[in-house]
Amino acid sequence: MHMNFSADELAFEQKVAAFVSENLPADIKDKVDRGIELTREEVRRWMEILGQKGWAATNWDKKDGGPGFTIAEKFLAEDAIFMNGAPKMVHFGTRMVGPVLLAFGTDAQKAKYVPKILTSEEVWCQGYSEPQAGSDLAQLQCSAELDGDEYVVNGTKIWTTSAHCADRMFALVRTSKEARKQEGITCLLIDLKAPGVEIRPIITLDGKHVFNQEFFDNVRVPVSDRIGEEGDGWKIAKFLLGHERSNATYVSMNKRNLRKLKEIMADQRADGERLADDPGFVRKLADLEQDMLATTTMAMRQLAAASADKPVGAEASIMKLRVMDAYKQCHELMMEAGAYYAQPFERGHIRGEANTEWVGPDYLYRMSPDYFESRAMSIAGGSHEIQKDILAKRALGL
Amino acid sequence: MDMTFTPAEQAFRREVQAFVAENLPAPIARKVADGVEMTRDDMSTWMQILAKQGWLATNWEQKDGGPGWSTAQKHIFEEECAAAGAPDIIPFGTRMVGPVLLAFGTPEQKAKYLPGIVSGEMLWCQGYSEPGAGSDLAQLQLSAKLDGDEYVVNGTKIWTTQAHMADMIFVLARTDNSGRKQDGVTCLLIDMKAPGVTVRPIITIDGRHRFNQEFFDDVRVPVADRVGEAGDGWRIAKYLLGHERSNAAGVAGAVRMLKKLRAIAKAERAEGETLMQDQDFRRTLADVETRLEVLRMTAMRNLARASADKPVGAEASVVKLGMAEIRKDISELSMQAGAYYANPFDPKAIREGWGNQQPIGADYIFKLAPDYFEMRARSIAGGSNEIQKNIIAKRTLGL
Amino acid sequence: MDFELSEDQVLLQESVTRFVADNYSFEQRRKLVDTDQGYSDKQWSQFAELGWLGMPFAEDVGGYGGTPVETMVVLEEFGKGLVAEPYISTIVLGGGALVHGGTAAQQQELIPQVAEGNLKLALGFAERQSRYNLADVQTKAEKSGVDYVLSGMKSVVFGAPTANKFIVSARTGGAARDEGGISLFLVDADASGVSVRGYPTVDGMRAGEVTLDGVKVGADALMGAEGEGFGALETTIDYAIAATAAEAVGAMSALNDMTLEYIKTREQFGQPIGKFQVLQHRMVDMFIAHEEAKSMAMMAAMRIDDEDPNERRKAASATKVQIAKSARFVGQQAIQLHGGIGMTDEYAAGHYFKRLTMIDRSYGDGDYHLARFGAVS
Ligand SMILES: Cc1cc2nc3c(=O)[nH]c(=O)nc-3n(C[C@H](O)[C@H](O)[C@H](O)COP(=O)(O)OP(=O)(O)OC[C@H]3O[C@@H](n4cnc5c(N)ncnc54)[C@H](O)[C@@H]3O)c2cc1C
Ligand SMILES: Cc1cc2nc3c(=O)[nH]c(=O)nc-3n(C[C@H](O)[C@H](O)[C@H](O)COP(=O)(O)OP(=O)(O)OC[C@H]3O[C@@H](n4cnc5c(N)ncnc54)[C@H](O)[C@@H]3O)c2cc1C
Ligand SMILES: Cc1cc2nc3c(=O)[nH]c(=O)nc-3n(C[C@H](O)[C@H](O)[C@H](O)COP(=O)(O)OP(=O)(O)OC[C@H]3O[C@@H](n4cnc5c(N)ncnc54)[C@H](O)[C@@H]3O)c2cc1C
């Protein structure tokens, strides 16, 4: 039993780190650092840089066009990418649509979509949730009716992250109301530029534009853009759940946020000293850092198990719960560190549209918005309550 | 809005203080302070002292033989008793059986039992729970079959606090299995010395003897000792739940625990200073103190409502839940204050005190861990926290 | 990176598991801890035969060259049965002090006796005023010719009633709470001036107050250099933290199993109480608490022998904080989920809860180690 990465693995990490520091555009790095919303162009620029290096799909095998990293390398690559200031991005293409196409797609579909996913030329989003179908996803109603060799799609999707930056959506739609709810669901790939698609931005409580609602009004989708058979949608979504919970990303995010928190503590003053010397605050920091150490250790345990081809199972849900809790806690502390300066809020700054001076130190500006944003971590992608239900059922047999 | 007591109430407070100071026997006060187990003698001594003053059945009307106090007076009395370190009285007589008999008893039952309850000479216990019926009390199975003018009782009750000291037990028994579960439940008053009753002590994790299991083997109970009609038991039990205890004793008890904790923290050393000077400790203490203050204020609000004859609903449960948590937390902090000295365990000292033996560490330390363990029951007994929350969710929030 | 046990370690684990299954049913343990001594000499000899007593010691002093991982394996299984033999006091604390602070001669002489089961040790490091600060030592050791004279009192010395030898920290110099000036001494339990007031502890183990009243020991009783014992003591306690962390993980796992089984079978309102979502989620939180503790206990086993003392301290303190959080939650909720029966002495859950609670009262509680972790990380 040991917890060390090999010399090769560490050298690999260095290599990734070097690549990111050389190639991450300074303007993007600066915006990330200050928590300013990235534009569609910026998101795509960075994704393409990674794509050209062949690192957009860190989780893909060589035979599929990925870099064929080992599990440890994947972990280290993610870590190096984040720790060097890259934006947090939702890689729906490489993490979701890609694996699905590889597993269930036709040759034609693979040829059409996979290369552009690998280079990030095409950006994807995930259309699952609907106003009436959240935790109870099987309740979804967005309908697709067959008309010749096309589906006609009507209905709405909501909370769709980055739909406004995306070219295409991977959607779950209802093709039958007859059978069991789960069996009437089908996967479609929808072109967001198709006639009849309307995207309405939804501003989140932190003032950013993160997600959207889409309306589909007689949108025509060729049958050739259906994945699997009609009614296979639920099975495919379940397949993805296993892939989606790559919470290792958040382990690295947490590490980066912790670093930021420490910088803030070193700069903020309290009682004439640095906040970093305030025993009450240091204690909270220690508590958080201990928590993060525990989740990191757990992540390593899972990583080691996965590398040894042992089933990871329920532990993935545990990771989601604990990593997201730490994420939220860290943001809360950063906001707390700001004291009064957590209060000023000008949306233009957060969105990168203002040309006035920041009020107070510029790093403080984003702290409360980030805190508000962080609340989503226990809601999106299967809420904490749902994760616990899953664990109760799968891991404990309750 | 006014948070002060009237001059009359303040005078009453002084009267209670003076009475308790004069009459609480020193050895009993000492045992309470040391957390030593009370004997039956201790309990009845104190209860009878109160009874002689007319202050045992504090919740009773004057016409029934109680002092006929206002809500504020009851509150003050409980607060002062707890603050002075008087033991909690065994409540089952005056708080449970008494009110039930006053409401549902026959004249004969009242004549037979009320005097002993008011005088504190007859001690009672509450036989509700069974091995298979805890939170789901309606599931109870203790059977009582009519045979002439007697019920023949068979079965068992468990977790019965102070059954080993009691003369009588107030039980819920099943007289009918046919209809809705709740409709077949009947209240009986059973003499603990009746043939066929056996009491098995159950020792709790803190090493003390507080509750018991009773077995009933063809125990004959005269129909005259049935309260209400057959099948009224559930209604009567629910009536009692409505007689929610005031939170005053709880709050005052917590205040006393906190005072004790502060004294410990001033006596224990850490880093060459007192534990009280330790930043971390003080922060945790301050946290508990502010929470207690919140509960105290809520209790005051309830008191004001009750005094104005307005219904006190969920607020009382909120204080009850909060009190359970805070008392658990204070006991935990007290144990933490003991550091390594939370480890030693002397079962004899827990029951009888150190006597003339030299205490291990300091005389207050050895019981801190047992008290912490004992406090865990706060969120289980008499309707667990989960059940309390279910009830608030249902009744108050309409969920 | 590798979190798997080696083949030998798996074999060791199996043999400890078997021992616990055969000898530590709840009833067997209750009987045992209610005896005067509180543990079994026969089982202690069996530990010796199985090689567990020599496990962590180097081969050249009569041990089996085990690493902290082996200690973790043994103690995790011990935790599942709440094994009452003084393994931690003799092997981890006493033995650890010999390893980290003893002279070669002391090790050569004593470790083989420990490994054979003929010598029991106890380490006295806490005092009435010290709480968890190992440097808060008032016991004095004064030079008297070539000898030392020890006086003072050592508090809550685990395993004291049956120890043959004590290792105690005493001040040979320096001011109150200085790390410098602390020395470790070997003291025979039957030396003149040594008195032990033994007692059971809350968790059914044994400890004692050890009074040293002008106890004379020779220069060969001094462990290492005079005034430089603190480092060895601190290291030993950090190893003890790693070991008890594993024990706590074992105890939590047994307690969780027991509670899960209970809520699946206990019926109220016409269904198993495990069908109520609040209890399901609570049980999930308990499950997670155990998993986290396990991760950290593994981390401690892998990092506690780090050459960098700061890394060692960090690993020990972070682990102890985790154990404090997890054990508290698992213990308290296990009682809550059992209801009335959880409160009784005749049911196993309370005993696990008590051991877990006392582990937090040993070697520094969660608060203490959170502050220490904050200071070193
Ligand atoms: C920032 C953000 C980004 C998102 N991005 C996407 C995206 O890209 N694509 C997409 O399809 N969706 C996305 N979502 C939607 C997300 O998956 C849903 O919000 C989530 O599944 C919860 O559904 P809901 O919002 O309808 O809440 P509901 O399901 O209505 O839940 C409300 C509350 O009830 C609780 N609850 C529900 N059922 C149970 C139960 N059985 N037991 C106990 N508690 C229960 C929930 O935990 C929650 O606390 C995003 C959400 C957020 C916040
Ligand atoms: C110290 C002490 C003194 C007591 N004194 C007396 C006494 O004098 N007389 C007497 O009759 N009884 C007494 N009791 C018994 C007490 O009232 C019961 O323990 C209590 O009602 C819980 O019942 P149970 O122990 O059977 O637990 P269970 O009902 O089996 O409960 C086990 C767990 O399941 C939870 N649970 C049960 N149902 C639900 C639900 N629907 N939703 C969510 N969670 C649920 C509970 O909250 C608990 O955590 C005493 C108990 C204690 C601990
Ligand atoms: C000695 C003793 C003293 C007690 N003292 C008090 C007290 O002072 N105050 C107090 O509030 N309670 C007290 N209780 C708690 C008592 O157990 C419950 O209040 C009572 O059992 C609920 O009555 P009910 O069966 O009519 O359930 P309800 O009133 O219908 O419901 C009460 C609880 O049971 C749950 N429940 C009911 N039916 C079901 C079902 N079919 N499936 C799942 N859950 C269900 C509800 O969610 C809720 O938690 C005491 C219990 C004992 C044993």
Coordinates of C-alpha atoms in Angstrom, one line a residue, chain B residues 19-327:
Chain B
F19 CA -38.2 27.9 50.5
V20 CA -36.0 25.7 48.4
A21 CA -32.9 27.1 50.1
E22 CA -34.2 26.2 53.5
N23 CA -35.9 22.9 52.8
L24 CA -33.9 21.1 50.2
P25 CA -31.9 18.5 52.2
A26 CA -28.2 19.1 51.7
P27 CA -27.4 15.4 51.0
I28 CA -30.0 15.4 48.2
A29 CA -28.7 18.6 46.7
R30 CA -25.2 17.1 46.9
K31 CA -26.3 14.0 45.0
V32 CA -27.9 16.1 42.3
A33 CA -24.8 18.2 42.0
D34 CA -22.6 15.1 41.8
G35 CA -25.0 13.4 39.4
V36 CA -25.3 10.4 41.8
E37 CA -28.2 8.1 41.3
M38 CA -31.3 9.0 43.5
T39 CA -32.8 6.3 45.7
R40 CA -36.5 5.9 46.2
D41 CA -36.1 7.5 49.7
D42 CA -34.4 10.6 48.3
M43 CA -37.2 11.0 45.8
S44 CA -40.0 10.6 48.2
T45 CA -38.3 12.8 50.9
W46 CA -38.1 15.7 48.5
M47 CA -41.5 15.1 47.0
Q48 CA -43.1 15.0 50.4
I49 CA -41.4 18.2 51.5
L50 CA -42.9 19.9 48.5
A51 CA -46.2 18.2 49.1
K52 CA -46.4 19.5 52.7
Q53 CA -46.0 23.0 51.3
G54 CA -48.7 22.3 48.8
W55 CA -46.2 22.6 45.9
L56 CA -46.0 19.1 44.5
A57 CA -49.0 19.1 42.2
T58 CA -48.0 22.4 40.8
N59 CA -50.1 22.1 37.6
W60 CA -53.3 21.5 39.5
E61 CA -56.2 23.8 40.3
Q62 CA -56.9 24.8 43.8
K63 CA -60.2 23.0 43.8
D64 CA -58.3 19.8 43.1
G65 CA -55.8 20.3 45.8
G66 CA -53.1 22.0 43.8
P67 CA -51.8 25.5 44.4
G68 CA -53.8 27.0 41.5
W69 CA -50.8 28.8 40.1
S70 CA -50.7 31.0 37.0
T71 CA -48.6 29.9 34.1
A72 CA -46.0 32.4 35.0
Q73 CA -45.8 31.1 38.6
K74 CA -45.4 27.5 37.4
H75 CA -42.6 28.7 35.1
I76 CA -40.9 30.6 37.9
F77 CA -41.3 27.6 40.3
E78 CA -39.7 25.2 37.8
E79 CA -37.0 27.6 37.0
E80 CA -36.0 28.2 40.6
C81 CA -36.2 24.5 41.6
A82 CA -33.9 23.6 38.7
A83 CA -31.6 26.5 39.4
A84 CA -31.3 25.5 43.1
G85 CA -30.4 22.0 42.1
A86 CA -33.5 20.2 43.4
P87 CA -34.0 16.8 41.8
D88 CA -36.7 16.6 39.1
I89 CA -39.7 15.1 40.7
I90 CA -41.1 11.8 39.4
P91 CA -43.7 13.3 37.2
F92 CA -46.0 10.4 36.5
G93 CA -48.3 10.9 39.5
T94 CA -48.9 14.7 39.4
R95 CA -48.4 15.2 35.7
M96 CA -50.0 12.1 34.2
V97 CA -52.2 9.9 36.3
G98 CA -53.5 12.8 38.3
P99 CA -54.8 14.9 35.4
V100 CA -56.1 11.8 33.8
L101 CA -58.1 10.9 36.9
L102 CA -59.3 14.4 37.3
A103 CA -60.6 14.3 33.8
F104 CA -61.8 10.7 33.4
G105 CA -61.7 9.1 36.8
T106 CA -64.7 7.9 38.8
P107 CA -65.3 9.5 42.3
E108 CA -64.0 6.3 43.9
Q109 CA -60.8 6.4 41.8
K110 CA -60.3 10.0 42.7
A111 CA -60.8 9.3 46.4
K112 CA -58.5 6.3 46.3
Y113 CA -55.6 7.8 44.4
L114 CA -55.5 11.5 44.4
P115 CA -54.5 12.0 48.0
G116 CA -51.5 9.8 47.6
I117 CA -50.5 11.7 44.5
V118 CA -50.8 15.1 46.0
S119 CA -48.9 14.0 49.1
G120 CA -46.2 12.4 47.1
E121 CA -46.5 9.2 49.1
M122 CA -47.6 7.1 46.2
L123 CA -45.1 6.9 43.4
W124 CA -46.2 6.1 39.8
C125 CA -44.6 5.0 36.6
Q126 CA -45.8 5.1 33.0
G127 CA -46.2 1.8 31.1
Y128 CA -46.7 2.7 27.5
S129 CA -43.8 1.3 25.5
E130 CA -43.3 -2.4 24.7
P131 CA -40.6 -4.2 22.8
G132 CA -42.7 -4.1 19.6
A133 CA -44.4 -0.8 20.2
G134 CA -42.2 2.3 20.6
S135 CA -42.7 5.1 18.1
D136 CA -45.7 3.1 16.8
L137 CA -47.3 3.0 20.2
A138 CA -50.7 1.9 18.8
Q139 CA -49.1 -1.4 18.1
L140 CA -49.0 -2.3 21.8
Q141 CA -49.9 -5.9 22.8
L142 CA -50.1 -6.1 26.6
S143 CA -53.4 -8.0 26.8
A144 CA -56.1 -7.5 29.4
K145 CA -59.0 -9.9 29.3
L146 CA -62.1 -9.5 31.3
D147 CA -62.8 -12.3 33.7
G148 CA -65.8 -11.4 36.0
D149 CA -65.0 -8.0 37.5
E150 CA -61.3 -8.3 37.0
Y151 CA -59.0 -8.0 34.0
V152 CA -56.3 -10.6 33.6
V153 CA -53.2 -8.9 32.3
N154 CA -50.5 -10.7 30.4
G155 CA -47.5 -9.4 28.5
T156 CA -44.7 -7.0 29.0
K157 CA -43.8 -3.3 29.2
I158 CA -40.3 -2.0 28.7
W159 CA -38.1 1.1 29.2
T160 CA -40.3 2.0 32.2
T161 CA -38.6 4.8 34.0
Q162 CA -38.4 4.4 37.8
A163 CA -40.7 1.3 37.8
H164 CA -38.3 -0.1 40.4
M165 CA -39.3 2.7 42.8
A166 CA -43.0 2.9 41.9
D167 CA -46.0 1.7 43.8
M168 CA -48.3 1.8 40.8
I169 CA -48.1 1.7 37.1
F170 CA -50.4 3.5 34.6
V171 CA -50.6 1.2 31.6
L172 CA -52.0 1.2 28.2
A173 CA -53.3 -2.4 27.5
R174 CA -55.1 -4.1 24.7
T175 CA -58.6 -5.2 25.4
D176 CA -59.7 -5.7 21.8
N177 CA -57.9 -6.9 18.7
S178 CA -60.7 -6.7 16.3
G179 CA -61.0 -3.1 15.1
R180 CA -58.6 -0.2 14.4
K181 CA -55.6 -0.7 16.6
Q182 CA -56.1 2.5 18.5
D183 CA -59.7 1.6 19.4
G184 CA -58.7 -1.5 21.3
V185 CA -56.5 0.3 23.9
T186 CA -57.6 0.6 27.5
C187 CA -56.0 2.4 30.5
L188 CA -55.4 0.4 33.7
L189 CA -53.9 1.3 37.0
I190 CA -51.9 -1.6 38.3
D191 CA -50.5 -2.2 41.7
M192 CA -46.8 -3.1 41.3
K193 CA -47.0 -5.4 44.2
A194 CA -49.8 -7.5 42.7
P195 CA -49.0 -11.1 42.3
G196 CA -47.6 -11.9 38.8
V197 CA -45.8 -8.6 38.3
T198 CA -42.0 -8.9 38.0
V199 CA -39.6 -6.1 37.4
R200 CA -36.4 -6.6 35.6
P201 CA -33.9 -3.8 35.9
I202 CA -32.2 -2.6 32.7
I203 CA -28.9 -0.8 33.1
T204 CA -28.3 2.0 30.7
I205 CA -25.1 2.7 28.9
D206 CA -24.0 5.2 31.5
G207 CA -24.1 2.4 34.1
R208 CA -27.1 3.6 36.0
H209 CA -30.4 1.9 36.7
R210 CA -33.1 4.2 35.4
F211 CA -35.5 2.0 33.6
N212 CA -36.9 -1.5 33.6
Q213 CA -38.9 -4.2 31.9
E214 CA -42.0 -5.5 33.6
F215 CA -43.6 -8.8 33.0
F216 CA -47.3 -9.4 33.7
D217 CA -48.2 -13.0 34.3
D218 CA -52.0 -13.4 34.9
V219 CA -52.0 -10.3 36.9
R220 CA -55.6 -9.6 38.2
V221 CA -56.7 -5.9 38.0
P222 CA -60.1 -4.9 39.3
V223 CA -62.3 -3.3 36.7
A224 CA -62.6 -0.5 39.2
D225 CA -59.0 0.4 38.3
R226 CA -59.8 0.9 34.7
V227 CA -59.8 4.6 33.7
G228 CA -62.6 5.5 31.4
E229 CA -64.3 2.8 29.3
A230 CA -62.7 -0.1 27.6
G231 CA -61.3 1.3 24.4
D232 CA -60.8 4.8 25.7
G233 CA -57.1 4.4 26.2
W234 CA -55.9 6.0 23.1
R235 CA -58.1 9.0 23.5
I236 CA -56.8 9.4 27.1
A237 CA -53.2 9.1 26.1
K238 CA -53.7 11.7 23.4
Y239 CA -55.4 14.0 25.9
L240 CA -52.2 13.8 28.0
L241 CA -50.0 14.7 25.0
G242 CA -52.0 17.8 24.8
H243 CA -51.0 18.6 28.4
E244 CA -47.6 19.4 27.0
R245 CA -45.1 20.1 29.8
S246 CA -43.9 23.6 30.1
N247 CA -40.3 24.1 28.9
A248 CA -39.3 26.1 32.0
A249 CA -37.6 23.2 33.8
G250 CA -35.8 22.2 30.7
V251 CA -34.4 25.7 30.1
A252 CA -33.5 26.2 33.8
G253 CA -31.9 22.7 33.8
A254 CA -29.8 23.6 30.8
V255 CA -28.8 26.9 32.4
R256 CA -27.7 25.0 35.4
M257 CA -25.7 22.5 33.3
L258 CA -24.1 25.5 31.7
K259 CA -23.2 27.0 35.0
K260 CA -21.6 23.8 36.0
L261 CA -19.7 23.6 32.7
R262 CA -18.3 27.1 33.3
A263 CA -17.2 26.1 36.8
I264 CA -15.4 23.0 35.3
A265 CA -13.8 25.1 32.6
K266 CA -12.5 27.4 35.3
A267 CA -11.1 24.5 37.3
E268 CA -9.5 22.6 34.4
R269 CA -6.2 23.6 33.1
A270 CA -5.0 24.0 29.5
E271 CA -1.7 25.3 28.4
G272 CA -0.9 26.6 31.8
E273 CA -4.1 28.6 32.0
T274 CA -7.6 27.7 32.7
L275 CA -9.6 26.0 30.0
M276 CA -11.9 29.0 30.2
Q277 CA -9.1 31.0 28.7
D278 CA -8.8 28.7 25.8
Q279 CA -10.0 30.5 22.6
D280 CA -11.5 27.4 21.0
F281 CA -13.3 26.3 24.1
R282 CA -14.7 29.8 24.6
R283 CA -16.0 29.9 21.1
T284 CA -17.8 26.6 21.4
L285 CA -19.2 27.7 24.7
A286 CA -20.4 31.0 23.3
D287 CA -22.1 29.1 20.5
V288 CA -24.0 26.9 23.0
E289 CA -24.8 29.9 25.1
T290 CA -26.3 31.9 22.3
R291 CA -28.4 28.9 21.2
L292 CA -29.7 28.5 24.7
E293 CA -30.6 32.2 24.8
V294 CA -32.6 31.7 21.6
L295 CA -34.5 28.9 23.2
R296 CA -35.0 30.8 26.4
M297 CA -36.6 33.6 24.4
T298 CA -38.8 31.2 22.5
A299 CA -39.9 29.7 25.8
M300 CA -40.7 33.2 27.1
R301 CA -42.7 33.9 24.0
N302 CA -44.6 30.6 24.6
L303 CA -45.1 31.6 28.3
A304 CA -46.6 34.9 27.3
R305 CA -48.9 33.3 24.9
A306 CA -50.0 30.7 27.4
S307 CA -50.5 33.4 30.0
A308 CA -52.8 35.2 27.6
D309 CA -54.6 32.0 27.0
K310 CA -53.5 31.8 23.5
P311 CA -52.7 28.3 22.0
V312 CA -49.1 27.3 22.1
G313 CA -48.7 24.9 19.3
A314 CA -45.6 23.9 17.4
E315 CA -43.5 26.5 19.3
A316 CA -43.5 24.2 22.3
S317 CA -42.3 21.3 20.2
V318 CA -39.6 23.5 18.7
V319 CA -38.3 24.4 22.2
K320 CA -38.5 20.7 23.2
L321 CA -36.5 19.6 20.2
G322 CA -34.0 22.4 20.8
M323 CA -33.7 21.6 24.4
A324 CA -32.9 18.0 23.7
E325 CA -30.1 19.0 21.4
I326 CA -28.7 21.7 23.6
R327 CA -28.6 19.5 26.7

